[in-house]
mmCIF file of C-alpha atoms in Angstrom:
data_model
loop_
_atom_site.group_PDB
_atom_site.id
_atom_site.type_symbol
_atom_site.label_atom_id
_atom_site.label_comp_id
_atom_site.label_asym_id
_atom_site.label_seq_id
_atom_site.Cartn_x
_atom_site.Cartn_y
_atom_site.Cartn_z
ATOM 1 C CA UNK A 1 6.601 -18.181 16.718
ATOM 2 C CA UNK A 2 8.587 -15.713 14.442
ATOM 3 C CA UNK A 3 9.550 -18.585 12.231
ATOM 4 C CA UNK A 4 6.440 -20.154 11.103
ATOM 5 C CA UNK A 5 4.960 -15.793 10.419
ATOM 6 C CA UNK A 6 8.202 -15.501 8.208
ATOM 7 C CA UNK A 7 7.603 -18.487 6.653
ATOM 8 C CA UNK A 8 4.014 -17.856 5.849
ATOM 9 C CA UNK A 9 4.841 -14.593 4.479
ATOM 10 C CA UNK A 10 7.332 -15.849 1.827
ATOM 11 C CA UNK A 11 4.374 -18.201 0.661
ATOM 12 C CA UNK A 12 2.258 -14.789 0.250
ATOM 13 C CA UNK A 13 4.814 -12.857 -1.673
ATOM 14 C CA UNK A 14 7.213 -13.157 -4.568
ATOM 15 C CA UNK A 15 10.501 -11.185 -3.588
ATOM 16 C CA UNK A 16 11.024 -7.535 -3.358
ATOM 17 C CA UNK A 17 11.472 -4.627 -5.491
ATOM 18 C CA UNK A 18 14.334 -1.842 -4.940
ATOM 19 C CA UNK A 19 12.584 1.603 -5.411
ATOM 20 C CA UNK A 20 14.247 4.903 -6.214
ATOM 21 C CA UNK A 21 13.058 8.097 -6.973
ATOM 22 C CA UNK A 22 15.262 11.199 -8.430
ATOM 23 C CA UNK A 23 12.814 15.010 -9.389
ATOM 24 C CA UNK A 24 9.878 12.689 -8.959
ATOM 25 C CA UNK A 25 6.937 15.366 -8.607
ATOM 26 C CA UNK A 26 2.938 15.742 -9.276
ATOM 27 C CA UNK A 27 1.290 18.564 -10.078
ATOM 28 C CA UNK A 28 -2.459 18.759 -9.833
ATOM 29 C CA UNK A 29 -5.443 21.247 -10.817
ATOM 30 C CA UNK A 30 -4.543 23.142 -7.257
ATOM 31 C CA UNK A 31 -1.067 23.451 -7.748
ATOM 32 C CA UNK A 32 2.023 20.667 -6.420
ATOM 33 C CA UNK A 33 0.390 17.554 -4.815
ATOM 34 C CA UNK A 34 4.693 16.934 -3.904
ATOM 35 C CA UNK A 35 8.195 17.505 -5.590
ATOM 36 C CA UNK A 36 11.534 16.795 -5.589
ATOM 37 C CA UNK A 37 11.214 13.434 -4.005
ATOM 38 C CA UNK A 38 14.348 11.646 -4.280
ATOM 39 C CA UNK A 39 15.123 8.333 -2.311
ATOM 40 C CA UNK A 40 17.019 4.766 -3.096
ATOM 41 C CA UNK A 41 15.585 1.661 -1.212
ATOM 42 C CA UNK A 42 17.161 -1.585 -1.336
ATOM 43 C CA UNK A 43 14.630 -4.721 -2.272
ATOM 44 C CA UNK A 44 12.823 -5.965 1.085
ATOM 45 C CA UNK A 45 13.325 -1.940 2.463
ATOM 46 C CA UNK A 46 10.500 -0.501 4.700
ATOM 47 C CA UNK A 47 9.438 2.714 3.219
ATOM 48 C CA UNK A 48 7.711 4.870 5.279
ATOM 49 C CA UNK A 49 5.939 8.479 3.762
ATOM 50 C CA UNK A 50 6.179 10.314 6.779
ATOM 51 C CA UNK A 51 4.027 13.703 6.810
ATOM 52 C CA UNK A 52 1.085 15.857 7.794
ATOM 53 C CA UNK A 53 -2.558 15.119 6.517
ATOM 54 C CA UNK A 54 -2.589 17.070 3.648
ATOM 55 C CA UNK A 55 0.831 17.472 2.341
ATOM 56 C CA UNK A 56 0.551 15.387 -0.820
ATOM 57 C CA UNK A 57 1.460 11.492 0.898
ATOM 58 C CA UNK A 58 -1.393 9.146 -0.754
ATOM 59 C CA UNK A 59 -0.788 10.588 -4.159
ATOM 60 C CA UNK A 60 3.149 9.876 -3.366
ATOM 61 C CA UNK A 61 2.022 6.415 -2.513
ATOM 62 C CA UNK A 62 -0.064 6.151 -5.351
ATOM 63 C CA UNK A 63 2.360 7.449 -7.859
ATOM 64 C CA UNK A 64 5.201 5.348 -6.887
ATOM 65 C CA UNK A 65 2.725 2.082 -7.373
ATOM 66 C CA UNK A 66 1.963 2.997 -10.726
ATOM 67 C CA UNK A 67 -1.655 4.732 -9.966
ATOM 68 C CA UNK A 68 -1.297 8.180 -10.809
ATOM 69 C CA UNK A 69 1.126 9.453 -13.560
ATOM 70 C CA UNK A 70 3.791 12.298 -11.974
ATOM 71 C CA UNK A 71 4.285 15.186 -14.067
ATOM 72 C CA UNK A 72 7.999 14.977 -13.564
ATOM 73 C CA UNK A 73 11.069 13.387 -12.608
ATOM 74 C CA UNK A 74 11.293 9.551 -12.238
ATOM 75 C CA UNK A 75 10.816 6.762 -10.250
ATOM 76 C CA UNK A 76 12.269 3.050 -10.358
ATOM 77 C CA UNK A 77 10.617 -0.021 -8.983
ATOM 78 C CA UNK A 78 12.972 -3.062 -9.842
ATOM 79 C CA UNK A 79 14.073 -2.535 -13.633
ATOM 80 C CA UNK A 80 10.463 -0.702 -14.544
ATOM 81 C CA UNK A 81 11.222 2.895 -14.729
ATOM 82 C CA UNK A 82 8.009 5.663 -13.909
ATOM 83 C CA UNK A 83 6.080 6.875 -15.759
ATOM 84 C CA UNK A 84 6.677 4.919 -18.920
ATOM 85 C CA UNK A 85 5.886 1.530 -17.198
ATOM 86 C CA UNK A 86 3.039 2.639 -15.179
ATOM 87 C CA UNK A 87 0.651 -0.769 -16.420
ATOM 88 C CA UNK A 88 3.788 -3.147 -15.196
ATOM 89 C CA UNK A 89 4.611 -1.424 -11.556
ATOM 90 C CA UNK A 90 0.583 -2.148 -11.283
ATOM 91 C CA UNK A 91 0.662 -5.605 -12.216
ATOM 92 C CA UNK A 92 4.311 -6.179 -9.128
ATOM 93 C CA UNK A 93 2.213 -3.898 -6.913
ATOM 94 C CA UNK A 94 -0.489 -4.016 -4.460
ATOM 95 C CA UNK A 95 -2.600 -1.392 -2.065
ATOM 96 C CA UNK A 96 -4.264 -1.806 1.210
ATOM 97 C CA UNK A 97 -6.176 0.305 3.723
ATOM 98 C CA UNK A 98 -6.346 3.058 1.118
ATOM 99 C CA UNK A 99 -9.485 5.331 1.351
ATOM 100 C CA UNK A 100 -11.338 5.673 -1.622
ATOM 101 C CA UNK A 101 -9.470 3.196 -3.237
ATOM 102 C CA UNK A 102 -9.392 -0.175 -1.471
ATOM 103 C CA UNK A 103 -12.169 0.922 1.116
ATOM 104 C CA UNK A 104 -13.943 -2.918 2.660
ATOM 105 C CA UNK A 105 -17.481 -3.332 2.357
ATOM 106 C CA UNK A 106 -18.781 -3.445 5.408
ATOM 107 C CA UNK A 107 -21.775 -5.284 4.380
ATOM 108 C CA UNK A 108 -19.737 -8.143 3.555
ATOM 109 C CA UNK A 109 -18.236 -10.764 5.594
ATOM 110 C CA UNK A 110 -14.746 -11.270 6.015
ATOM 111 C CA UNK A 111 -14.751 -15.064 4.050
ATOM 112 C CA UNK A 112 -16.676 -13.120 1.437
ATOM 113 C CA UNK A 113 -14.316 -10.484 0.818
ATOM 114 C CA UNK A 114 -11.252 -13.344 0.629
ATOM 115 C CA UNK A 115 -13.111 -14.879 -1.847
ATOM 116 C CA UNK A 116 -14.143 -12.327 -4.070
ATOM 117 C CA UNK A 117 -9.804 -11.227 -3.725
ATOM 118 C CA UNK A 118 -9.331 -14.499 -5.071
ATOM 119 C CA UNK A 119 -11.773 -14.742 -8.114
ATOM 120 C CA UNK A 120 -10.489 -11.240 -9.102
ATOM 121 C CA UNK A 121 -6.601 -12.508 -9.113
ATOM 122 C CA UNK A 122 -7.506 -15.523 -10.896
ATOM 123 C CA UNK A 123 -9.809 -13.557 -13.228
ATOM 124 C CA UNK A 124 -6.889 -10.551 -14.004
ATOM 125 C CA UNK A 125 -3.562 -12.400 -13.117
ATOM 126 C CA UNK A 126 -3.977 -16.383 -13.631
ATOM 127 C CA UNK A 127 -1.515 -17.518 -16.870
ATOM 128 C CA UNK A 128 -3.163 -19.580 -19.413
ATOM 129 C CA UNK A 129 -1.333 -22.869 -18.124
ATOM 130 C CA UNK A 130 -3.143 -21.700 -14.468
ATOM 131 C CA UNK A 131 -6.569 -21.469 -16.481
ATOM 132 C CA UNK A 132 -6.433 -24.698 -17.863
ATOM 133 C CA UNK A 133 -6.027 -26.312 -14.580
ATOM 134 C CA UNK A 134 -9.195 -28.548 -13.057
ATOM 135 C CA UNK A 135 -11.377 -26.633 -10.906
ATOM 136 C CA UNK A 136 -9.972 -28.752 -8.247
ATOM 137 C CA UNK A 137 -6.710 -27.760 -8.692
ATOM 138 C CA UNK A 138 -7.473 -23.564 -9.113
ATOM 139 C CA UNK A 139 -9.745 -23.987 -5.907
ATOM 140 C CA UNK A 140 -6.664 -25.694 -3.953
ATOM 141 C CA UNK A 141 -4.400 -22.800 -5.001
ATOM 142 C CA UNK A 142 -6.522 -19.871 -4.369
ATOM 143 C CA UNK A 143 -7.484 -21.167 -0.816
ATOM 144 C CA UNK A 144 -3.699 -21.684 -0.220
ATOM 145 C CA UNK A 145 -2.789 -18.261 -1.601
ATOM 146 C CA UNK A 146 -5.991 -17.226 0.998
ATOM 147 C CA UNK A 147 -4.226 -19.232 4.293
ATOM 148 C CA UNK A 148 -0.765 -17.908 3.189
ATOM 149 C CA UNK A 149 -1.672 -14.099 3.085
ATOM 150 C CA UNK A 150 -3.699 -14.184 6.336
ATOM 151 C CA UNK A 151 -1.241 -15.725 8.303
ATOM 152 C CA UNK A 152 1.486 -13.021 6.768
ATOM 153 C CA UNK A 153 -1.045 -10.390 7.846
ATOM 154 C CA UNK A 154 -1.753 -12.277 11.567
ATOM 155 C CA UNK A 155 -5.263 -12.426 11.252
ATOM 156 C CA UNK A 156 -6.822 -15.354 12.543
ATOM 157 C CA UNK A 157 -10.270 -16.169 11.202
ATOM 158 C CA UNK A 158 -11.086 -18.246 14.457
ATOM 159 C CA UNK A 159 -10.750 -15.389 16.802
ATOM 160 C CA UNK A 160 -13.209 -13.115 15.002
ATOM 161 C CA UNK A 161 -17.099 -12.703 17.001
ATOM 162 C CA UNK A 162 -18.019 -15.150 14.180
ATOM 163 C CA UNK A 163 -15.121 -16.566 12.145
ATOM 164 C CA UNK A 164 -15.173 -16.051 8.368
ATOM 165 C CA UNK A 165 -18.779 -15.084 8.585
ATOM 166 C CA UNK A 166 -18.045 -11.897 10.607
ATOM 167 C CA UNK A 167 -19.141 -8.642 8.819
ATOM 168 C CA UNK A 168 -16.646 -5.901 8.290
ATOM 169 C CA UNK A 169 -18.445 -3.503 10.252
ATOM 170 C CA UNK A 170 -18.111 -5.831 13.413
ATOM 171 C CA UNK A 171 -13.987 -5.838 12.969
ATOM 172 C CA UNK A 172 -12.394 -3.907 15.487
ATOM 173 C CA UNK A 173 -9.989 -0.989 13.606
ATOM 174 C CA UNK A 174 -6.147 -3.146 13.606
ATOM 175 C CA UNK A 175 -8.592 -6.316 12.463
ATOM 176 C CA UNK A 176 -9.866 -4.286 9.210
ATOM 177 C CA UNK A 177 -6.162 -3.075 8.650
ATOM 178 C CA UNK A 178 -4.840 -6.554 8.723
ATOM 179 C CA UNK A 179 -7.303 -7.880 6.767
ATOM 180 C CA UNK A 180 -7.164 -5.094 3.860
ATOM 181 C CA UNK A 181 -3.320 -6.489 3.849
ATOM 182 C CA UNK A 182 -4.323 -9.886 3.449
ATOM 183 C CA UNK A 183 -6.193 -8.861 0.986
ATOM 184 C CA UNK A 184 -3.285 -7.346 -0.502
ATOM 185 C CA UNK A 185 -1.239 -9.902 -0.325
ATOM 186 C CA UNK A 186 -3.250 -12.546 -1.965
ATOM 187 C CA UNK A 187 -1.965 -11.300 -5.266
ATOM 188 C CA UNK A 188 2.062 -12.072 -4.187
ATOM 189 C CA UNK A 189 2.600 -8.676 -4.784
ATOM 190 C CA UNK A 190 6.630 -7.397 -5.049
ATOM 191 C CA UNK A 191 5.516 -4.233 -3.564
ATOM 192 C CA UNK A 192 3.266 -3.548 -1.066
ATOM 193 C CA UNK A 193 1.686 -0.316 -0.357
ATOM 194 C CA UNK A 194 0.087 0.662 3.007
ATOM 195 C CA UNK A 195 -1.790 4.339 3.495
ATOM 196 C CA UNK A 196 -2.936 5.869 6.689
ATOM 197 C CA UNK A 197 -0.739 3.131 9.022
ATOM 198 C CA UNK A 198 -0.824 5.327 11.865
ATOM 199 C CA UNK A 199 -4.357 6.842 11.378
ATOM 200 C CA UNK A 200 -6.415 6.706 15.344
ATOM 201 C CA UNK A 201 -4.014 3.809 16.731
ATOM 202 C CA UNK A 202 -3.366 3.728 20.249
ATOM 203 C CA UNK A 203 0.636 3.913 20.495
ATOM 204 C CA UNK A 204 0.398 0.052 21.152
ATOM 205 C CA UNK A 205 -1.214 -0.710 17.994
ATOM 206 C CA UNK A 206 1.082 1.461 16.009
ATOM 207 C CA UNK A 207 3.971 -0.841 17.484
ATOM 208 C CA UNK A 208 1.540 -3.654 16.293
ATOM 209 C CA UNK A 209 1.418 -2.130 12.449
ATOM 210 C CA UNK A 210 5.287 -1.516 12.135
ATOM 211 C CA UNK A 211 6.260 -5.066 13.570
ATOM 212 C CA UNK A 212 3.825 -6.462 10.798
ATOM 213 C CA UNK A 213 5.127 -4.659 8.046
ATOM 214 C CA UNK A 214 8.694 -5.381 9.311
ATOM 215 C CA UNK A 215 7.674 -9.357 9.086
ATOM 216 C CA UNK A 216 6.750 -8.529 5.378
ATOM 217 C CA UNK A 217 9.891 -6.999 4.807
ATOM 218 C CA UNK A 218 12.055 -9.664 6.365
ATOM 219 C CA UNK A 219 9.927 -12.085 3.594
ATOM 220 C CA UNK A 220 11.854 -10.203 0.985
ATOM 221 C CA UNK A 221 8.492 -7.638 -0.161
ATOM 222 C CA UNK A 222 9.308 -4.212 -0.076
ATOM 223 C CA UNK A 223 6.620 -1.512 1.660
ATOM 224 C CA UNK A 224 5.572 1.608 1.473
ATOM 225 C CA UNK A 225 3.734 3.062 4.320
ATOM 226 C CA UNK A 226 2.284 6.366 4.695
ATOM 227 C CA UNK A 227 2.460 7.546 7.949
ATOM 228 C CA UNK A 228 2.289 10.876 10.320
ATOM 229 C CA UNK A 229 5.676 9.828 12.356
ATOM 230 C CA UNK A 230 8.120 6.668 10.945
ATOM 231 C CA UNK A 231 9.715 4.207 13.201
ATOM 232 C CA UNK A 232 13.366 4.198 13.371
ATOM 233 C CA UNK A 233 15.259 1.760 10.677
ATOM 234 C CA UNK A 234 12.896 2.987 7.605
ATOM 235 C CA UNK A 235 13.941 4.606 4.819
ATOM 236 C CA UNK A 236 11.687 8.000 5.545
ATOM 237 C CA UNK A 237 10.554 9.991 2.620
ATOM 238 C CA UNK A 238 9.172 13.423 4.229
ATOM 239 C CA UNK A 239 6.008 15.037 2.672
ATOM 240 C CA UNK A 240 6.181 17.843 5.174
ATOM 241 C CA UNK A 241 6.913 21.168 4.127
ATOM 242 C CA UNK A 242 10.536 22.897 3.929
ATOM 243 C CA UNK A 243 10.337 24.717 7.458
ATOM 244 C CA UNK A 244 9.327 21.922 9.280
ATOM 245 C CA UNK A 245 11.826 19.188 7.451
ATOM 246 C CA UNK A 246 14.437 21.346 8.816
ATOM 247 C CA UNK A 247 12.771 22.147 12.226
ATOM 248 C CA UNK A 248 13.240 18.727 12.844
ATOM 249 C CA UNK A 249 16.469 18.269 11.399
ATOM 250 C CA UNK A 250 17.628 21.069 13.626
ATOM 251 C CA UNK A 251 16.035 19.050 16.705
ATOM 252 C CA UNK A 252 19.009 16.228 15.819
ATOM 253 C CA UNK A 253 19.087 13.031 14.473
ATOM 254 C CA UNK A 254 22.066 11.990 16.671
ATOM 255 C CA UNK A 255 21.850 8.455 17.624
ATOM 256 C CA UNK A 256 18.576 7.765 15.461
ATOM 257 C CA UNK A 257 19.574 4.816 12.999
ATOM 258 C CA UNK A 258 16.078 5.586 10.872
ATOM 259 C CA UNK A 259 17.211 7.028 7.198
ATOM 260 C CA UNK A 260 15.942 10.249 6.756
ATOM 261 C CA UNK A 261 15.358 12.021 3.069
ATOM 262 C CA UNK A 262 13.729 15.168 3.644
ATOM 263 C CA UNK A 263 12.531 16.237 -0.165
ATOM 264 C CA UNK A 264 9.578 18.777 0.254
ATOM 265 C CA UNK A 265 9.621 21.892 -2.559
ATOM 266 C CA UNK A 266 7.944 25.290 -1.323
ATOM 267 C CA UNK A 267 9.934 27.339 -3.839
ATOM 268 C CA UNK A 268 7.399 27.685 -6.507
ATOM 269 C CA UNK A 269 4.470 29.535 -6.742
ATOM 270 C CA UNK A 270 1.491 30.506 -4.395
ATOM 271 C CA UNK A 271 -0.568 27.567 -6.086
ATOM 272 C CA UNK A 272 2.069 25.475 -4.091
ATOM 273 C CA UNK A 273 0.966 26.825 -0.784
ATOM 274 C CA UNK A 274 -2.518 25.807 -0.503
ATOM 275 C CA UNK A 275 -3.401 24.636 2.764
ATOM 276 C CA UNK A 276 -3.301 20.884 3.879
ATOM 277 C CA UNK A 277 -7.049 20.632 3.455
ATOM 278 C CA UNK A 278 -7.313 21.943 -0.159
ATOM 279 C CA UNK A 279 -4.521 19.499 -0.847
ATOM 280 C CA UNK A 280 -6.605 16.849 1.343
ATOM 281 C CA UNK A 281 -9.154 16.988 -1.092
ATOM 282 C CA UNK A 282 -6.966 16.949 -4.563
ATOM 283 C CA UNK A 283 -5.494 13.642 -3.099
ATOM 284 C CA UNK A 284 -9.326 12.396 -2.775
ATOM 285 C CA UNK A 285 -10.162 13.557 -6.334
ATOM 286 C CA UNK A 286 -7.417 12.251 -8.279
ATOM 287 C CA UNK A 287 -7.297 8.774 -6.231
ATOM 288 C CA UNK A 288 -10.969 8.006 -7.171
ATOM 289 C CA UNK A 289 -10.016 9.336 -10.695
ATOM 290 C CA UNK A 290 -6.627 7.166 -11.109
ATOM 291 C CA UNK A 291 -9.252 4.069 -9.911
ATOM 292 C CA UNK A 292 -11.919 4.546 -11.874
ATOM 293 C CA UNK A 293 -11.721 1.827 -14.228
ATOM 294 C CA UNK A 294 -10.252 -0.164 -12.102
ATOM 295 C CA UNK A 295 -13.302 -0.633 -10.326
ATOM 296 C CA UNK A 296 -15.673 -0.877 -12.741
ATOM 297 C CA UNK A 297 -13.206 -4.067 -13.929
ATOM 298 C CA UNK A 298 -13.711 -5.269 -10.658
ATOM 299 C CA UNK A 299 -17.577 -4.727 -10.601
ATOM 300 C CA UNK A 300 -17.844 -6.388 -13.913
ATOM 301 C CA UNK A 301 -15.886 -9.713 -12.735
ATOM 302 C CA UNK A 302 -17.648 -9.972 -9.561
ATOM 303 C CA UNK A 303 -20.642 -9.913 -11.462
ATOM 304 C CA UNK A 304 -19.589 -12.566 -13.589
ATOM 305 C CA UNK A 305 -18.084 -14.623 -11.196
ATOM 306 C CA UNK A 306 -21.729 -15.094 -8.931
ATOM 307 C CA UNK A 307 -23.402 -16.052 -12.386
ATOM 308 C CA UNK A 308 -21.129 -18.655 -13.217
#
């Protein structure tokens, strides 16, 4: 069974990316969304944000993928160095389940949304030779890159109420997650990032969540989840403020094989203490803002795309 999931998943990705981060911070109109963050991940590395609601993760997330532009220090995702490559990390990168950003219509039906995914890549990402390929041809590739990515994200289309023709709103919560991967993934992306993992799952659909984005990982793509506590093995990046890094370093790591980098910076000013729900809503602001054309480039091919 593992095989044939592994397999699939190298079909729906092109290799992973080592990321690093050394001083990597963002500062927004409130004061420090985070700071200091420094990390190394080998390519094919699960990545997990771990932190409270609040405490800057999503803009981490969206910073190291090339959506919002830190105000300091610097990140690496293969040989593109942050912030001066921000337009190529976004073209090797990919987002899923992120609120306000990558949000499913729930008016839509599942085939609806896969095929929309795959008029966008073709529309944004497709080389000239891929263009100039019969409609035959481009119509065999995007429903393969369609089959590969659901497979990597284990959602079968069959076991849905009503197949393809299911409507978001009928998915149950770990059926929307996997297919906002899928999503993801139909672009081959060489990093993958994942917000809100953990957000209302019962503890046996977290275990669900980490062993798919551990089959991603074993594909060769490197993740980045955010999450409120990381499984053991990651390579943890803590968003959680100084006092409580080391509350739980002080609790012991002994025997835990999970990587722990513990980077949180509460020595600046009181603009640096606002509480997690000021902070909440900077994240909200400057996602939408970072995304903003993005979607209207999105709304303008989709438009295109049911005229033609």
């Amino acid at each position: 069974m593992g095989e044939p999931r592994e397999a699939d998943a190298r079909q729906a990705t092109a290799g992973g990316v080592a990321v690093g981060a050394e001083g990597f911070g963002l500062k927004g109109p409130r004061g420090w969304a985070f700071r200091g963050v420094g990390f190394d991940a080998e390519a094919g590395s699960l990545i997990a944000v771990e932190g409270p609601s609040g405490s800057g993760r999503t803009c981490l997330l969206l910073a190291l993928t090339g959506r919002m532009k830190p105000s300091e220090g610097h990140a690496t995702i293969g040989s593109l160095r942050l912030p001066k490559r921000m337009a190529a990390v976004r073209r090797v990168s990919a987002l899923a389940h992120v609120p306000g950003v990558t949000d499913l219509d729930p008016a839509l039906t599942v085939g609806e949304h896969l095929r929309e995914r795959a008029l966008l890549q073709r529309r944004f990402d497709g080389s000239l030779r891929g263009l100039l390929r019969s409609r035959t041809e481009r119509a065999a590739e995007a429903k393969g890159r369609i089959e590969a990515a659901l497979t990597a994200a284990g959602l079968d289309r069959e076991a849905l109420p009503k197949g393809s023709r299911t409507a978001v709103r009928d998915l149950e919560r770990m059926e929307a997650l996997r297919l906002s991967v899928a999503l993801a993934l139909v672009g081959r992306p060489r990093l993958l990032g994942v917000d809100d993992s953990d957000l209302k799952l019962s503890g046996a659909e977290r275990a669900q969540v980490w062993a798919l984005l551990r089959s991603l990982t074993e594909s060769g793509i490197t993740v980045v989840a955010v999450c409120s506590e990381a499984p053991e093995g990651a390579v943890v990046v803590s968003t959680a403020p100084e006092n409580d890094a080391r509350a739980r370093a002080d609790m012991g790591d002994d025997g835990d094989s999970t990587e722990r980098v513990d980077h949180a910076d509460t020595t600046g000013t009181t603009d640096e203490a606002d509480d997690s729900a000021t902070t909440e809503a900077t994240e909200a602001t400057e996602a939408t803002e970072a995304t903003e054309a993005t979607d209207k480039e999105n709304a303008d091919a989709l438009a295109e795309t049911r005229r033609s």
